[in-house]
Amino acid sequence: MERRWTNQEIAQIFENIADMLEIQGEIPYKVMAYRRAAENIAALGRDIYDLWQEGALRTIPGVGEAIEEKIDQLLRTGRLELYERLKSEIPQSLLEMRQIPDMGPKRIKAVWEKLGITTVEELEEAARAGKLRNLPGFGAKLESKILAGIEAVKRRKIAGRVPLGVAWPLAQEILSALQEVPGVHRLAAAGSFRRMKDTIGDLDFLVAAEDPEAVMERFTTLPIVETVLLKGSTKSSVRLRTGLQADLRVIEAARWGTALQYFTGSQQHNIQLREHALKRGYSLSEYALTRVETEKEILCATEEEVYTRLGLAYIPPELREGRGEIEAALEGRLPRLIEIEDLQGDLQVHSTWSDGQASIREMARAAKAKGYRYILLTDHSQSLGVAKGLTPERLWEQRREIEAVNAELGDGFRVLHGAEVEIRADGSLDYPDEVLAALDLVVASVHTGLRQDRERVTARFLAAIRHPYVHIIAHPTGRLLGEREGADADWEAILRAAAETGTLLEINANPARLDLPDILARRALELGCKLVISTDAHSPGEFDLIHFGVAVARRAWATPEDIANTWPLERLLAWAKEKPRRLRRA
DNA sequence: CGGGCTAACCCGGTTTACTGCATAGTAAA
């Protein structure tokens, strides 16, 4: 094996293969097959190498004989013949043209074959010289559109997606501004924002209003708008100062349900839902549900109506990713998803004793005011110098303050004494066992050496998970959205070990992390892990970030029972006390 | 190319809008 590929890299290779086959004019079903395989590999909760070794690649939807063989070749030899051949036949610079609006595979093929154009620069030159309009299927107008498209791609400040936490305040600001416009009946943000995906491509707003023009006017003149890309009577498009694009669409109130459903997506979900509709004799569009035989339109004012008329339970937006939710809704086995109100406490909280902004008292009061029954105080351990990590001596001093705060706040609320203990580079923990044993609950995490090789990182996590006094693994992958990839580790082995030992895995609610990521969280639940949702709050205001973590858990199909901080405190502590016994059994 | 089917095979991922051209390519959820 020359190198190890991630699921994402392999998915990307099959994406590229699909693009190149498409440019070559391959039959659409073959292209689609590679795209479908790529999507399913990217959404796989487990390491593709494990499936490979088990001979179970064919269990991935969309992977049959031919693609199995190609994955095998890639993992075995580090190379893929088909991919190498296509790359030698098709200039890679052609693939960049796909970003240009109105340039699809057919047109890319045309300019390449007829004019020998292989780069965006050459395309721009040819367009300026008026050479495109002579091609069959091209015209002067399309030529200028392509030119404008190239300009737009060049000017675009942020090409990629932004973390949900960045999009969130922008969307809230826009929603509250539009809500103020008189005559607004309904208003919603749709798209990946509504599905609470960890990153957002653009913002989509829908509105039903008496005076749509006034809403459009307000939308396009908001202070956070940098440029108005388009302003019409039913749709406006703007670029925000952050580079994010936002669209606003006007919807008839009577058609609100089908429109909101459509614009919420995901694309995969919509395709599957429409297929399902066809099977039941309906055609579904953003405008209506139409009986195919009679062509009679049924207008749906609510999303609930859309799903109900199709014989489905209502599918919450977080589940709409085309990952089995329609089948589950049909069979009435959608999970009762966790909600914020189910949570009884927060299991990662910092104070000024280490790098927090507020005292234990302030944090405890804020948590109590939110209706929580408990918080686990988890200041950093000694070796994390940058965060003022606590020595054991300081930890004992801290205990006295915790006791005082507990006495002050009285029954019905408790500050638990814990710590966020470093898992050191060699897998040992940053406090001796007798110190760990004296804490109510121990959270362990990796902050350094995330770039270690796979075997070492995995071994560190496994050591921590098999430790008798480690109860929770915090922000497991260590990723920082848009900044840093998570650790490369054998997650399947780690999740299995966590399930076996009853070690809880954290969904860190901080929108910069959202870690565990939704896909790994779902796999963890499949393997029988229990999870916790924690904010990692360093100030009282950060307790409010919890909804981001709840969203990740919902996207992982988590029920309240799956999340240990919905449990009563006694159950949680009993679960932790069981760990040494569980280890002996394992 | 995948998958369901009864086979050495055939059908298949939705719906709508727009453009610019006359039948189809592209984009969007």
Coordinates of C-alpha atoms (C1' of nucleotides) in Angstrom, one line a residue:
Chain A
M1 CA 0.0 0.0 0.0
E2 CA 1.6 3.2 -1.1
R3 CA -0.6 5.6 0.9
R4 CA -3.8 5.6 2.9
W5 CA -6.8 7.4 1.4
T6 CA -9.6 9.0 3.4
N7 CA -13.2 8.3 2.5
Q8 CA -13.5 11.9 1.3
E9 CA -10.4 11.6 -1.0
I10 CA -11.8 8.4 -2.6
A11 CA -15.2 10.1 -3.0
Q12 CA -13.4 13.0 -4.7
I13 CA -11.6 10.7 -7.1
F14 CA -14.9 9.1 -8.2
E15 CA -16.4 12.6 -8.5
N16 CA -13.6 13.6 -10.8
I17 CA -14.0 10.4 -12.8
A18 CA -17.7 11.2 -13.2
D19 CA -16.8 14.7 -14.4
M20 CA -14.3 13.4 -16.9
L21 CA -16.6 10.7 -18.2
E22 CA -19.3 13.3 -18.7
I23 CA -17.0 15.5 -20.7
Q24 CA -16.1 12.5 -22.8
G25 CA -19.8 12.0 -23.5
E26 CA -20.2 8.8 -21.6
I27 CA -23.7 7.5 -21.1
P28 CA -25.4 9.5 -18.4
Y29 CA -26.2 6.4 -16.3
K30 CA -22.6 5.5 -16.0
V31 CA -21.7 9.0 -14.9
M32 CA -24.5 8.9 -12.4
A33 CA -23.3 5.6 -11.1
Y34 CA -19.9 7.1 -10.2
R35 CA -21.5 10.2 -8.6
R36 CA -23.8 8.0 -6.6
A37 CA -21.0 5.8 -5.4
A38 CA -19.0 9.0 -4.5
E39 CA -21.9 10.4 -2.5
N40 CA -22.4 7.2 -0.5
I41 CA -18.7 6.8 0.2
A42 CA -18.5 10.4 1.5
A43 CA -21.6 9.8 3.8
L44 CA -20.2 6.5 5.1
G45 CA -20.0 6.5 8.8
R46 CA -17.0 4.1 8.8
D47 CA -13.6 3.8 7.3
I48 CA -13.8 2.3 3.9
Y49 CA -10.6 0.2 4.6
D50 CA -12.6 -1.7 7.2
L51 CA -15.3 -2.6 4.7
W52 CA -12.6 -3.5 2.2
Q53 CA -10.9 -5.9 4.6
E54 CA -14.2 -7.5 5.5
G55 CA -15.0 -7.9 1.8
A56 CA -18.1 -5.8 2.3
L57 CA -17.6 -3.0 -0.2
R58 CA -20.7 -4.1 -2.1
T59 CA -22.8 -3.3 1.0
I60 CA -22.3 0.4 0.1
P61 CA -25.3 1.5 -1.9
G62 CA -24.2 2.2 -5.5
V63 CA -21.1 0.0 -5.3
G64 CA -21.4 -3.0 -7.6
E65 CA -19.0 -5.3 -9.3
A66 CA -17.1 -2.6 -11.4
I67 CA -16.7 0.0 -8.7
E68 CA -15.8 -2.5 -6.1
E69 CA -13.0 -3.6 -8.3
K70 CA -11.9 0.0 -8.7
I71 CA -11.9 0.7 -4.9
D72 CA -10.0 -2.5 -4.4
Q73 CA -7.4 -1.5 -7.0
L74 CA -7.0 1.9 -5.4
L75 CA -6.6 0.6 -1.8
R76 CA -4.4 -2.3 -2.8
T77 CA -2.0 -0.5 -5.2
G78 CA -2.5 3.1 -4.3
R79 CA -3.4 3.8 -7.9
L80 CA -6.4 3.5 -10.2
E81 CA -5.9 2.8 -13.8
L82 CA -9.1 4.3 -15.1
Y83 CA -8.4 7.5 -13.2
E84 CA -4.8 7.7 -14.5
R85 CA -6.0 7.1 -18.0
L86 CA -8.8 9.7 -17.9
K87 CA -6.3 12.2 -16.5
S88 CA -4.0 11.6 -19.4
E89 CA -6.8 12.0 -21.9
I90 CA -8.5 15.1 -20.4
P91 CA -6.7 18.3 -19.4
Q92 CA -7.5 18.8 -15.7
S93 CA -7.9 22.5 -16.3
L94 CA -11.1 21.7 -18.1
L95 CA -12.7 20.6 -14.8
E96 CA -12.3 24.1 -13.4
M97 CA -14.7 25.3 -16.1
R98 CA -17.5 23.5 -14.3
Q99 CA -17.6 26.4 -11.8
I100 CA -18.6 28.8 -14.5
P101 CA -22.4 29.1 -14.7
D102 CA -23.9 27.8 -18.0
M103 CA -20.8 25.8 -18.7
G104 CA -21.8 22.2 -18.4
P105 CA -20.0 19.1 -19.8
K106 CA -21.5 19.4 -23.3
R107 CA -20.3 23.0 -23.7
I108 CA -16.9 22.2 -22.2
K109 CA -16.5 19.4 -24.6
A110 CA -17.5 21.6 -27.5
V111 CA -15.0 24.4 -26.8
W112 CA -12.3 21.9 -26.1
E113 CA -12.8 19.9 -29.3
K114 CA -13.8 22.7 -31.7
L115 CA -11.5 25.5 -30.5
G116 CA -8.8 23.6 -28.5
I117 CA -9.6 25.6 -25.3
T118 CA -8.4 23.9 -22.2
T119 CA -8.3 26.7 -19.5
V120 CA -10.6 29.3 -18.1
E121 CA -8.2 32.0 -19.4
E122 CA -8.4 30.7 -22.9
L123 CA -12.1 30.5 -22.7
E124 CA -12.3 34.1 -21.6
E125 CA -10.0 35.2 -24.4
A126 CA -12.1 33.3 -27.0
A127 CA -15.3 34.9 -25.6
R128 CA -13.8 38.4 -25.8
A129 CA -12.7 37.7 -29.4
G130 CA -16.2 36.7 -30.3
K131 CA -15.1 33.2 -31.2
L132 CA -17.7 31.3 -29.1
R133 CA -20.8 32.5 -30.9
N134 CA -19.9 30.6 -34.0
L135 CA -20.0 27.2 -32.3
P136 CA -23.1 25.2 -32.9
G137 CA -25.5 25.6 -29.9
F138 CA -23.8 28.9 -28.9
G139 CA -24.9 32.4 -29.6
A140 CA -23.8 36.0 -29.0
K141 CA -26.0 36.2 -25.9
L142 CA -24.6 32.9 -24.4
E143 CA -21.1 34.2 -25.1
S144 CA -21.6 37.3 -23.1
K145 CA -23.2 35.3 -20.3
I146 CA -20.2 33.0 -20.1
L147 CA -18.0 36.0 -20.0
A148 CA -20.0 37.5 -17.1
G149 CA -19.9 34.1 -15.4
I150 CA -16.1 34.0 -15.6
E151 CA -16.0 37.5 -14.1
A152 CA -18.3 36.4 -11.3
V153 CA -16.2 33.4 -10.5
K154 CA -13.0 35.6 -10.4
R155 CA -14.6 38.2 -8.2
R156 CA -16.2 35.7 -5.8
K157 CA -14.6 36.4 -2.4
I158 CA -15.7 33.2 -0.7
A159 CA -16.0 30.3 -3.1
G160 CA -16.6 27.6 -0.5
R161 CA -19.0 27.0 2.4
V162 CA -19.0 28.9 5.7
P163 CA -19.4 27.2 9.1
L164 CA -23.0 27.2 10.4
G165 CA -21.8 29.4 13.3
V166 CA -20.8 32.1 10.9
A167 CA -24.0 32.0 8.9
W168 CA -26.2 31.9 12.0
P169 CA -26.0 35.5 13.3
L170 CA -26.3 36.8 9.7
A171 CA -29.5 34.8 9.1
Q172 CA -30.9 35.9 12.5
E173 CA -30.2 39.5 11.6
I174 CA -31.9 39.2 8.2
L175 CA -34.9 37.3 9.6
S176 CA -35.6 39.9 12.3
A177 CA -35.2 42.7 9.8
L178 CA -37.7 41.1 7.4
Q179 CA -40.1 40.2 10.1
E180 CA -40.5 43.9 10.9
V181 CA -41.8 44.7 7.4
P182 CA -45.6 45.2 7.6
G183 CA -47.8 42.5 6.1
V184 CA -45.3 39.6 6.4
H185 CA -47.4 36.5 7.0
R186 CA -44.8 33.8 6.8
L187 CA -41.0 34.0 6.9
A188 CA -38.4 31.2 7.0
A189 CA -34.8 30.4 6.2
A190 CA -34.6 27.2 4.2
G191 CA -31.7 25.2 2.7
S192 CA -28.8 23.6 4.5
F193 CA -29.2 26.3 7.2
R194 CA -32.6 24.9 8.2
R195 CA -31.2 21.4 8.1
M196 CA -28.5 22.6 10.4
K197 CA -25.7 21.3 8.4
D198 CA -22.3 22.0 9.8
T199 CA -21.4 24.3 6.9
I200 CA -23.6 26.4 4.7
G201 CA -23.2 27.2 1.0
D202 CA -25.7 30.1 0.8
L203 CA -28.8 31.4 2.7
D204 CA -32.3 30.9 1.3
F205 CA -35.2 32.9 2.7
L206 CA -38.8 32.5 1.8
V207 CA -41.5 35.0 2.5
A208 CA -45.3 35.2 2.1
A209 CA -46.4 38.8 2.4
E210 CA -49.1 41.2 1.4
D211 CA -46.6 43.6 -0.1
P212 CA -43.6 41.5 -1.5
E213 CA -42.0 44.6 -3.0
A214 CA -41.5 46.1 0.4
V215 CA -39.9 43.0 1.6
M216 CA -37.6 42.9 -1.4
E217 CA -36.7 46.5 -0.9
R218 CA -35.8 45.9 2.8
F219 CA -33.8 42.8 1.9
T220 CA -31.7 44.5 -0.8
T221 CA -30.9 47.5 1.4
L222 CA -29.8 45.8 4.5
P223 CA -26.6 47.2 6.0
I224 CA -24.9 43.7 5.8
V225 CA -25.6 43.6 2.0
E226 CA -22.6 44.3 -0.1
T227 CA -24.0 44.0 -3.6
V228 CA -27.4 43.3 -5.1
L229 CA -26.9 40.6 -7.7
L230 CA -30.6 40.5 -8.8
K231 CA -33.8 42.1 -7.8
G232 CA -37.1 40.9 -9.4
S233 CA -40.7 40.6 -8.3
T234 CA -40.4 37.0 -7.0
K235 CA -36.7 36.6 -6.3
S236 CA -33.8 38.7 -5.1
S237 CA -30.2 37.8 -4.7
V238 CA -27.5 39.6 -2.7
R239 CA -24.0 39.1 -1.7
L240 CA -23.3 39.8 2.0
R241 CA -20.2 41.5 3.2
T242 CA -18.9 38.2 4.4
G243 CA -19.0 36.9 0.8
L244 CA -22.0 34.7 1.5
Q245 CA -24.8 34.8 -1.0
A246 CA -28.4 35.2 0.2
D247 CA -31.6 34.7 -1.8
L248 CA -35.1 35.8 -1.0
R249 CA -38.1 34.3 -2.7
V250 CA -41.7 35.3 -2.5
I251 CA -44.1 32.5 -2.1
E252 CA -47.9 32.3 -2.2
A253 CA -49.2 31.5 1.3
A254 CA -51.4 28.7 -0.1
R255 CA -48.3 27.0 -1.6
W256 CA -46.1 27.6 1.4
G257 CA -45.7 23.9 2.4
T258 CA -44.5 22.6 -1.0
A259 CA -42.2 25.6 -1.4
L260 CA -40.6 25.4 2.0
Q261 CA -40.2 21.6 1.5
Y262 CA -38.6 22.1 -1.8
F263 CA -36.2 24.9 -0.8
T264 CA -35.2 23.1 2.4
G265 CA -33.8 20.1 0.4
S266 CA -31.5 18.3 0.5
Q267 CA -31.5 17.6 -3.2
Q268 CA -31.1 13.9 -2.5
H269 CA -34.1 14.0 -0.2
N270 CA -36.2 15.9 -2.7
I271 CA -35.4 13.4 -5.5
Q272 CA -36.3 10.5 -3.3
L273 CA -39.5 12.2 -2.0
R274 CA -40.6 12.9 -5.6
E275 CA -39.9 9.3 -6.6
H276 CA -42.0 8.2 -3.7
A277 CA -44.7 10.6 -4.7
L278 CA -44.8 9.2 -8.2
K279 CA -45.2 5.7 -6.8
R280 CA -48.3 6.9 -5.1
G281 CA -49.7 8.6 -8.2
Y282 CA -48.6 12.2 -7.4
S283 CA -46.1 14.5 -9.0
L284 CA -44.5 16.8 -6.5
S285 CA -43.1 20.2 -7.3
E286 CA -42.4 23.4 -5.4
Y287 CA -45.8 24.6 -6.4
A288 CA -48.1 21.8 -5.7
L289 CA -48.8 18.1 -5.3
T290 CA -50.5 17.0 -8.6
R291 CA -52.5 13.9 -9.0
V292 CA -51.0 12.4 -12.2
E293 CA -54.1 10.8 -13.7
T294 CA -56.4 13.9 -13.3
E295 CA -53.7 16.6 -13.3
K296 CA -55.6 18.1 -10.4
E297 CA -53.5 20.3 -8.2
I298 CA -53.5 19.9 -4.4
L299 CA -52.1 23.0 -2.7
C300 CA -50.3 22.5 0.6
A301 CA -50.0 25.4 3.0
T302 CA -47.8 23.5 5.4
E303 CA -45.0 21.0 5.1
E304 CA -46.9 18.6 7.4
E305 CA -49.6 18.4 4.8
V306 CA -47.1 17.5 2.1
Y307 CA -45.7 14.6 4.0
T308 CA -49.0 13.5 5.3
R309 CA -50.6 13.4 1.9
L310 CA -47.7 11.2 0.8
G311 CA -48.4 8.7 3.5
L312 CA -45.4 9.8 5.5
A313 CA -44.7 10.9 9.1
Y314 CA -43.4 14.4 9.2
I315 CA -39.7 14.4 8.6
P316 CA -37.7 17.0 10.6
P317 CA -35.4 19.1 8.4
E318 CA -32.2 17.7 10.1
L319 CA -33.0 14.2 8.8
R320 CA -33.6 15.3 5.2
E321 CA -30.4 14.0 3.7
G322 CA -31.6 11.0 1.7
R323 CA -30.1 8.6 4.2
G324 CA -33.1 6.3 4.8
E325 CA -35.5 8.9 6.4
I326 CA -38.3 8.4 3.8
E327 CA -38.3 4.7 4.3
A328 CA -38.4 5.2 8.0
A329 CA -41.2 7.7 7.8
L330 CA -43.2 5.3 5.7
E331 CA -42.8 2.5 8.2
G332 CA -43.4 4.8 11.1
R333 CA -40.0 4.3 12.6
L334 CA -38.6 7.8 12.6
P335 CA -36.8 8.3 15.9
R336 CA -38.2 10.7 18.6
L337 CA -35.3 13.2 18.2
I338 CA -33.6 14.8 21.1
E339 CA -34.7 18.4 21.9
I340 CA -33.0 21.1 24.0
E341 CA -35.7 20.7 26.7
D342 CA -34.6 17.1 27.3
L343 CA -31.2 18.1 28.6
Q344 CA -30.7 18.2 32.3
G345 CA -27.2 19.6 32.5
D346 CA -24.0 20.6 30.7
L347 CA -21.0 18.3 31.0
Q348 CA -18.1 20.6 29.9
V349 CA -17.9 24.0 31.6
H350 CA -14.8 26.1 32.3
S351 CA -14.2 28.9 34.9
T352 CA -11.6 31.5 35.6
W353 CA -9.7 28.8 37.5
S354 CA -8.3 27.9 34.1
D355 CA -9.1 29.7 30.9
G356 CA -12.8 30.6 31.5
Q357 CA -14.2 34.1 31.6
A358 CA -16.4 33.8 34.6
S359 CA -16.3 32.4 38.2
I360 CA -17.8 29.1 39.2
R361 CA -20.6 30.9 40.9
E362 CA -21.5 32.9 37.8
M363 CA -21.4 29.8 35.6
A364 CA -23.5 27.8 38.0
R365 CA -26.1 30.6 38.4
A366 CA -26.4 30.9 34.6
A367 CA -26.9 27.2 34.2
K368 CA -29.5 27.0 36.9
A369 CA -31.3 29.9 35.3
K370 CA -31.5 27.9 32.1
G371 CA -33.3 25.2 34.0
Y372 CA -30.4 22.8 34.3
R373 CA -30.0 20.4 37.2
Y374 CA -26.3 20.1 37.1
I375 CA -23.1 21.2 35.4
L376 CA -19.8 19.4 35.3
L377 CA -17.0 21.9 36.0
T378 CA -14.1 20.8 33.8
D379 CA -11.1 23.2 34.0
H380 CA -8.0 22.1 32.2
S381 CA -5.3 19.9 33.6
Q382 CA -1.8 20.9 34.5
S383 CA 0.1 20.4 31.3
L384 CA -2.1 22.7 29.2
G385 CA -0.1 25.7 30.3
V386 CA -1.6 28.1 27.7
A387 CA -5.0 27.5 29.4
K388 CA -3.7 27.9 33.0
G389 CA -4.2 24.2 33.6
L390 CA -4.6 23.2 37.3
T391 CA -2.2 21.2 39.4
P392 CA -3.7 18.7 41.8
E393 CA -3.2 21.2 44.6
R394 CA -5.2 23.8 42.8
L395 CA -7.8 21.2 42.0
W396 CA -8.3 20.6 45.8
E397 CA -8.5 24.3 46.4
Q398 CA -11.1 24.5 43.7
R399 CA -13.2 21.8 45.4
R400 CA -13.7 24.1 48.4
E401 CA -15.2 26.8 46.2
I402 CA -17.4 24.3 44.5
E403 CA -18.7 23.1 47.8
A404 CA -19.4 26.7 48.8
V405 CA -21.3 27.4 45.6
N406 CA -23.3 24.2 46.0
A407 CA -24.2 25.1 49.5
E408 CA -25.3 28.5 48.3
L409 CA -27.5 27.3 45.4
G410 CA -29.2 24.7 47.5
D411 CA -31.1 21.6 46.4
G412 CA -32.2 20.9 42.9
F413 CA -28.9 22.0 41.4
R414 CA -25.4 20.7 41.7
V415 CA -22.0 21.7 40.4
L416 CA -20.0 18.5 39.8
H417 CA -16.3 18.5 40.2
G418 CA -14.6 17.3 37.1
A419 CA -11.7 18.1 34.8
E420 CA -10.8 18.3 31.2
V421 CA -7.7 16.1 31.4
E422 CA -5.1 16.1 28.6
I423 CA -4.5 12.8 26.9
R424 CA -0.7 13.2 26.5
A425 CA 1.3 12.4 23.4
D426 CA 2.1 8.9 24.8
G427 CA -1.5 8.2 25.7
S428 CA -1.1 8.7 29.4
L429 CA -3.3 11.1 31.3
D430 CA -2.3 14.4 32.8
Y431 CA -3.3 13.5 36.4
P432 CA -2.4 10.4 38.5
D433 CA -5.1 7.9 39.0
E434 CA -5.8 8.8 42.6
V435 CA -6.6 12.4 41.5
L436 CA -8.9 11.2 38.7
A437 CA -10.6 8.8 41.1
A438 CA -11.5 11.6 43.4
L439 CA -13.4 13.5 40.7
D440 CA -17.2 13.1 40.1
L441 CA -16.7 12.7 36.3
V442 CA -13.6 12.9 34.1
V443 CA -13.5 14.4 30.6
A444 CA -10.4 13.6 28.6
S445 CA -9.3 15.2 25.4
V446 CA -6.5 15.7 23.0
H447 CA -5.2 19.2 22.3
T448 CA -1.7 18.5 21.2
G449 CA -0.2 16.1 18.7
L450 CA -3.3 15.9 16.6
R451 CA -1.1 15.4 13.6
Q452 CA 0.5 12.3 14.8
D453 CA 0.3 9.3 12.6
R454 CA -2.9 7.2 12.6
E455 CA -1.6 4.4 14.7
R456 CA -0.3 6.6 17.5
V457 CA -3.4 8.8 17.6
T458 CA -5.7 5.8 17.7
A459 CA -3.6 4.2 20.4
R460 CA -3.9 7.4 22.5
F461 CA -7.7 7.4 22.2
L462 CA -7.9 3.7 23.0
A463 CA -5.8 4.1 26.0
A464 CA -8.0 6.9 27.4
I465 CA -11.2 5.0 26.6
R466 CA -9.9 1.9 28.4
H467 CA -8.9 4.0 31.5
P468 CA -11.1 3.1 34.5
Y469 CA -11.6 6.8 35.4
V470 CA -12.2 8.4 32.1
H471 CA -15.9 8.9 31.5
I472 CA -16.2 11.3 28.5
I473 CA -14.0 11.9 25.5
A474 CA -14.4 15.6 24.5
H475 CA -14.4 16.9 21.0
P476 CA -13.0 13.7 19.7
T477 CA -11.7 14.5 16.2
G478 CA -10.3 17.9 17.2
R479 CA -11.5 19.5 14.0
L480 CA -12.0 23.3 13.7
L481 CA -14.4 24.0 10.9
G482 CA -12.8 25.8 8.0
E483 CA -9.5 25.8 9.8
R484 CA -8.2 22.4 10.7
E485 CA -9.0 18.9 9.8
G486 CA -9.7 16.4 12.6
A487 CA -7.1 13.8 13.6
D488 CA -6.6 10.9 11.3
A489 CA -7.5 8.0 13.4
D490 CA -9.2 4.6 13.3
W491 CA -12.6 5.9 14.3
E492 CA -14.4 2.6 13.9
A493 CA -12.1 1.0 16.5
I494 CA -12.4 4.0 18.7
L495 CA -16.2 4.0 18.5
R496 CA -16.4 0.3 19.1
A497 CA -14.1 0.6 22.2
A498 CA -16.3 3.4 23.5
A499 CA -19.4 1.3 23.1
E500 CA -17.9 -1.6 24.8
T501 CA -16.6 0.3 27.8
G502 CA -19.5 2.6 28.1
T503 CA -17.2 5.6 27.6
L504 CA -19.4 8.6 26.6
L505 CA -18.5 10.5 23.5
E506 CA -19.0 14.3 23.4
I507 CA -20.8 16.2 20.8
N508 CA -19.1 19.6 21.3
A509 CA -21.8 22.2 20.6
N510 CA -19.3 25.0 19.9
P511 CA -20.1 25.9 16.2
A512 CA -16.4 26.1 15.5
R513 CA -16.1 22.4 16.4
L514 CA -19.4 20.5 16.1
D515 CA -17.4 17.5 17.1
L516 CA -18.3 14.6 16.9
P517 CA -19.3 15.4 13.3
D518 CA -22.9 14.2 12.5
I519 CA -21.8 11.3 10.3
L520 CA -19.5 9.8 13.0
A521 CA -22.1 10.5 15.7
R522 CA -24.6 8.5 13.7
R523 CA -22.2 5.6 13.3
A524 CA -21.4 5.8 17.1
L525 CA -25.2 5.3 17.8
E526 CA -25.4 2.4 15.4
L527 CA -22.6 0.8 17.3
G528 CA -24.4 1.3 20.6
C529 CA -22.4 4.2 22.0
K530 CA -24.0 6.7 24.4
L531 CA -23.2 10.4 23.7
V532 CA -23.3 13.7 25.6
I533 CA -23.9 17.2 24.3
S534 CA -21.8 19.8 25.9
T535 CA -21.1 23.5 25.2
D536 CA -17.5 23.7 26.4
A537 CA -18.7 27.1 27.8
H538 CA -16.0 29.6 28.8
S539 CA -18.6 32.3 29.7
P540 CA -22.3 32.2 30.8
G541 CA -23.5 33.3 27.3
E542 CA -21.9 30.2 25.7
F543 CA -24.5 27.9 27.4
D544 CA -26.8 29.2 24.6
L545 CA -24.6 27.4 22.0
I546 CA -26.2 24.1 23.1
H547 CA -28.7 24.2 20.2
F548 CA -25.9 23.7 17.7
G549 CA -24.9 20.5 19.5
V550 CA -28.5 19.3 19.7
A551 CA -28.8 19.8 16.0
V552 CA -25.7 17.6 15.4
A553 CA -27.3 14.9 17.6
R554 CA -30.6 15.2 15.7
R555 CA -28.8 14.9 12.4
A556 CA -27.3 11.7 13.9
W557 CA -30.9 10.4 14.6
A558 CA -30.3 10.6 18.4
T559 CA -33.2 10.0 20.8
P560 CA -33.1 11.4 24.4
E561 CA -32.1 7.9 25.7
D562 CA -28.9 8.1 23.5
I563 CA -27.7 11.3 25.2
A564 CA -26.5 10.8 28.7
N565 CA -27.0 14.4 29.9
T566 CA -30.8 13.9 29.5
W567 CA -30.5 11.3 32.2
P568 CA -31.2 12.1 35.9
L569 CA -27.9 12.8 37.7
E570 CA -28.1 9.6 39.8
R571 CA -28.2 7.5 36.6
L572 CA -25.4 9.4 35.1
L573 CA -23.1 9.0 38.1
A574 CA -24.1 5.3 38.5
W575 CA -23.2 4.8 34.9
A576 CA -19.7 6.3 35.5
K577 CA -19.1 4.2 38.6
E578 CA -19.8 1.1 36.6
K579 CA -16.9 1.7 34.4
P580 CA -14.1 -0.3 36.2
R581 CA -16.5 -3.2 36.4
R582 CA -17.3 -3.0 32.8
L583 CA -13.6 -3.0 31.9
R584 CA -13.0 -6.2 33.9
R585 CA -15.9 -7.8 32.0
A586 CA -14.6 -6.7 28.6
Chain B
dC1 C1' -22.6 1.3 -13.9
dG2 C1' -26.0 -0.7 -10.4
dG3 C1' -29.7 -3.4 -9.2
dG4 C1' -33.8 -5.9 -9.6
dC5 C1' -35.3 -9.6 -12.0
dT6 C1' -36.1 -14.4 -13.8
dA7 C1' -31.9 -13.3 -17.5
dA8 C1' -28.1 -14.1 -19.6
dC9 C1' -31.4 -8.4 -19.6
dC10 C1' -33.1 -4.0 -19.3
dC11 C1' -34.4 0.1 -17.0
dG12 C1' -33.0 3.8 -14.4
dG13 C1' -32.3 10.1 -10.0
dT14 C1' -37.6 14.9 -9.9
dT15 C1' -39.4 18.9 -11.3
dT16 C1' -39.3 23.6 -13.1
dA17 C1' -37.3 27.8 -15.3
dC18 C1' -34.5 30.0 -18.4
dT19 C1' -32.0 30.8 -22.6
dG20 C1' -31.8 30.8 -27.2
dC21 C1' -32.9 28.0 -30.7
dA22 C1' -36.1 24.8 -32.7
dT23 C1' -34.8 20.2 -29.3
dA24 C1' -31.7 20.6 -25.7
dG25 C1' -28.3 22.2 -22.2
dT26 C1' -27.9 24.0 -17.7
dA27 C1' -29.1 25.0 -12.9
dA28 C1' -31.5 24.5 -8.5
dA29 C1' -33.4 22.1 -4.1

